[in-house]
Amino acid sequence: MHAFEAVVPALLRNKIRVLVYAGEMDYICNYMGNKAWTLQLEWPGKAAFVAAGDHKWLVEGKPAGLARSAEGFTFLQVFAAGHMVPLDQPLNSLAMFRSFLSDEPFY
């Protein structure tokens, strides 16, 4: 186990984009706990991130999750996935990585 509460804010302060994702059925690293720490994270864009709210993430026009993004930071809850998101949702995982690497919004 590694703590990232010091690493992630430093990345964001240096304008390095960060994506945190979790499967909605992951009981090891559940999305509720991951979402909670992302909302509590101290960084310059915290207020914008908290205010951004969740919105639907669609892949090929179908609901694939819920996303929250602001100032280079994204939290993504992936529907119908457990701890191994790419194994459970390969198409959606590919779309997630493509969006992140291309710096495209998660809609």
PDB file of C-alpha atoms in Angstrom:
ATOM      1  CA  MET A   1       0.000   0.000   0.000  1.00  0.00           C
ATOM      2  CA  HIS A   2       1.219   3.451  -0.907  1.00  0.00           C
ATOM      3  CA  ALA A   3      -0.184   6.819   0.125  1.00  0.00           C
ATOM      4  CA  PHE A   4      -0.591   9.305  -2.693  1.00  0.00           C
ATOM      5  CA  GLU A   5      -2.002  12.311  -0.852  1.00  0.00           C
ATOM      6  CA  ALA A   6       1.337  14.129  -1.266  1.00  0.00           C
ATOM      7  CA  VAL A   7       2.133  12.934  -4.783  1.00  0.00           C
ATOM      8  CA  VAL A   8      -1.123  13.770  -6.577  1.00  0.00           C
ATOM      9  CA  PRO A   9      -1.312  17.438  -5.482  1.00  0.00           C
ATOM     10  CA  ALA A  10       2.299  17.949  -6.576  1.00  0.00           C
ATOM     11  CA  LEU A  11       1.502  16.530 -10.005  1.00  0.00           C
ATOM     12  CA  LEU A  12      -1.556  18.748 -10.359  1.00  0.00           C
ATOM     13  CA  ARG A  13       0.324  21.855  -9.213  1.00  0.00           C
ATOM     14  CA  ASN A  14       2.840  21.125 -11.978  1.00  0.00           C
ATOM     15  CA  LYS A  15       0.032  20.892 -14.582  1.00  0.00           C
ATOM     16  CA  ILE A  16       0.382  17.115 -14.978  1.00  0.00           C
ATOM     17  CA  ARG A  17      -3.039  15.619 -15.601  1.00  0.00           C
ATOM     18  CA  VAL A  18      -4.233  12.863 -13.255  1.00  0.00           C
ATOM     19  CA  LEU A  19      -6.915  10.210 -13.729  1.00  0.00           C
ATOM     20  CA  VAL A  20      -8.203   8.156 -10.798  1.00  0.00           C
ATOM     21  CA  TYR A  21     -10.665   5.426 -11.732  1.00  0.00           C
ATOM     22  CA  ALA A  22     -12.454   2.648  -9.901  1.00  0.00           C
ATOM     23  CA  GLY A  23     -14.969  -0.019 -10.816  1.00  0.00           C
ATOM     24  CA  GLU A  24     -18.343   0.433  -9.153  1.00  0.00           C
ATOM     25  CA  MET A  25     -18.260  -3.185  -7.928  1.00  0.00           C
ATOM     26  CA  ASP A  26     -14.674  -3.151  -6.622  1.00  0.00           C
ATOM     27  CA  TYR A  27     -14.836  -4.053  -2.945  1.00  0.00           C
ATOM     28  CA  ILE A  28     -11.032  -3.936  -2.546  1.00  0.00           C
ATOM     29  CA  CYS A  29     -10.558  -0.322  -3.714  1.00  0.00           C
ATOM     30  CA  ASN A  30     -14.169   0.809  -3.804  1.00  0.00           C
ATOM     31  CA  TYR A  31     -15.225   3.840  -5.777  1.00  0.00           C
ATOM     32  CA  MET A  32     -16.823   5.504  -2.738  1.00  0.00           C
ATOM     33  CA  GLY A  33     -13.545   5.601  -0.821  1.00  0.00           C
ATOM     34  CA  ASN A  34     -11.580   6.654  -3.875  1.00  0.00           C
ATOM     35  CA  LYS A  35     -14.076   9.394  -4.658  1.00  0.00           C
ATOM     36  CA  ALA A  36     -13.967  10.574  -1.034  1.00  0.00           C
ATOM     37  CA  TRP A  37     -10.197  11.044  -1.008  1.00  0.00           C
ATOM     38  CA  THR A  38     -10.235  12.826  -4.364  1.00  0.00           C
ATOM     39  CA  LEU A  39     -12.825  15.288  -3.033  1.00  0.00           C
ATOM     40  CA  GLN A  40     -10.782  15.927   0.131  1.00  0.00           C
ATOM     41  CA  LEU A  41      -7.432  16.294  -1.627  1.00  0.00           C
ATOM     42  CA  GLU A  42      -5.775  19.653  -0.953  1.00  0.00           C
ATOM     43  CA  TRP A  43      -4.644  21.278  -4.200  1.00  0.00           C
ATOM     44  CA  PRO A  44      -5.231  24.603  -5.967  1.00  0.00           C
ATOM     45  CA  GLY A  45      -8.135  23.242  -8.059  1.00  0.00           C
ATOM     46  CA  LYS A  46     -10.004  21.617  -5.177  1.00  0.00           C
ATOM     47  CA  ALA A  47     -12.935  24.056  -5.177  1.00  0.00           C
ATOM     48  CA  ALA A  48     -13.444  23.675  -8.934  1.00  0.00           C
ATOM     49  CA  PHE A  49     -13.209  19.888  -8.697  1.00  0.00           C
ATOM     50  CA  VAL A  50     -15.729  19.669  -5.864  1.00  0.00           C
ATOM     51  CA  ALA A  51     -18.091  22.091  -7.629  1.00  0.00           C
ATOM     52  CA  ALA A  52     -17.816  20.268 -10.965  1.00  0.00           C
ATOM     53  CA  GLY A  53     -20.228  17.531  -9.922  1.00  0.00           C
ATOM     54  CA  ASP A  54     -20.568  14.137 -11.527  1.00  0.00           C
ATOM     55  CA  HIS A  55     -21.739  13.691 -15.093  1.00  0.00           C
ATOM     56  CA  LYS A  56     -22.524  10.702 -17.259  1.00  0.00           C
ATOM     57  CA  TRP A  57     -19.639   9.132 -19.122  1.00  0.00           C
ATOM     58  CA  LEU A  58     -20.772   7.547 -22.383  1.00  0.00           C
ATOM     59  CA  VAL A  59     -18.912   5.097 -24.590  1.00  0.00           C
ATOM     60  CA  GLU A  60     -20.397   4.581 -28.041  1.00  0.00           C
ATOM     61  CA  GLY A  61     -23.534   6.346 -26.821  1.00  0.00           C
ATOM     62  CA  LYS A  62     -24.073   3.991 -23.873  1.00  0.00           C
ATOM     63  CA  PRO A  63     -23.715   4.818 -20.159  1.00  0.00           C
ATOM     64  CA  ALA A  64     -20.302   3.594 -19.016  1.00  0.00           C
ATOM     65  CA  GLY A  65     -19.777   5.469 -15.768  1.00  0.00           C
ATOM     66  CA  LEU A  66     -19.770   8.753 -13.904  1.00  0.00           C
ATOM     67  CA  ALA A  67     -16.981  11.292 -14.279  1.00  0.00           C
ATOM     68  CA  ARG A  68     -15.924  14.430 -12.437  1.00  0.00           C
ATOM     69  CA  SER A  69     -13.206  16.630 -13.917  1.00  0.00           C
ATOM     70  CA  ALA A  70     -11.632  19.991 -13.252  1.00  0.00           C
ATOM     71  CA  GLU A  71      -8.260  21.581 -13.920  1.00  0.00           C
ATOM     72  CA  GLY A  72      -6.557  18.418 -15.125  1.00  0.00           C
ATOM     73  CA  PHE A  73      -7.945  16.069 -12.468  1.00  0.00           C
ATOM     74  CA  THR A  74     -10.546  13.406 -13.274  1.00  0.00           C
ATOM     75  CA  PHE A  75     -12.259  10.829 -11.093  1.00  0.00           C
ATOM     76  CA  LEU A  76     -14.080   8.120 -13.022  1.00  0.00           C
ATOM     77  CA  GLN A  77     -16.501   5.537 -11.617  1.00  0.00           C
ATOM     78  CA  VAL A  78     -16.724   2.719 -14.157  1.00  0.00           C
ATOM     79  CA  PHE A  79     -20.048   0.885 -14.353  1.00  0.00           C
ATOM     80  CA  ALA A  80     -20.245  -2.939 -14.301  1.00  0.00           C
ATOM     81  CA  ALA A  81     -16.595  -3.331 -13.324  1.00  0.00           C
ATOM     82  CA  GLY A  82     -14.789  -4.697 -10.310  1.00  0.00           C
ATOM     83  CA  HIS A  83     -11.155  -4.447  -9.240  1.00  0.00           C
ATOM     84  CA  MET A  84      -9.881  -5.353 -12.720  1.00  0.00           C
ATOM     85  CA  VAL A  85     -11.617  -2.659 -14.774  1.00  0.00           C
ATOM     86  CA  PRO A  86      -9.790  -3.467 -18.056  1.00  0.00           C
ATOM     87  CA  LEU A  87     -10.732  -7.146 -17.713  1.00  0.00           C
ATOM     88  CA  ASP A  88     -14.371  -6.423 -16.863  1.00  0.00           C
ATOM     89  CA  GLN A  89     -14.869  -3.551 -19.325  1.00  0.00           C
ATOM     90  CA  PRO A  90     -12.208  -3.778 -22.065  1.00  0.00           C
ATOM     91  CA  LEU A  91     -13.948  -1.513 -24.587  1.00  0.00           C
ATOM     92  CA  ASN A  92     -14.734   1.108 -21.978  1.00  0.00           C
ATOM     93  CA  SER A  93     -11.209   0.893 -20.561  1.00  0.00           C
ATOM     94  CA  LEU A  94      -9.745   1.512 -23.984  1.00  0.00           C
ATOM     95  CA  ALA A  95     -12.045   4.513 -24.416  1.00  0.00           C
ATOM     96  CA  MET A  96     -10.995   5.761 -20.964  1.00  0.00           C
ATOM     97  CA  PHE A  97      -7.288   5.574 -21.763  1.00  0.00           C
ATOM     98  CA  ARG A  98      -7.739   7.078 -25.214  1.00  0.00           C
ATOM     99  CA  SER A  99      -9.692   9.996 -23.763  1.00  0.00           C
ATOM    100  CA  PHE A 100      -7.091  10.578 -21.072  1.00  0.00           C
ATOM    101  CA  LEU A 101      -4.094  10.311 -23.377  1.00  0.00           C
ATOM    102  CA  SER A 102      -5.750  12.566 -25.972  1.00  0.00           C
ATOM    103  CA  ASP A 103      -6.780  15.070 -23.279  1.00  0.00           C
ATOM    104  CA  GLU A 104     -10.399  14.747 -24.364  1.00  0.00           C
ATOM    105  CA  PRO A 105     -13.260  15.326 -21.905  1.00  0.00           C
ATOM    106  CA  PHE A 106     -15.040  12.357 -20.364  1.00  0.00           C
ATOM    107  CA  TYR A 107     -18.610  12.699 -21.724  1.00  0.00           C
TER     108      TYR A 107
END
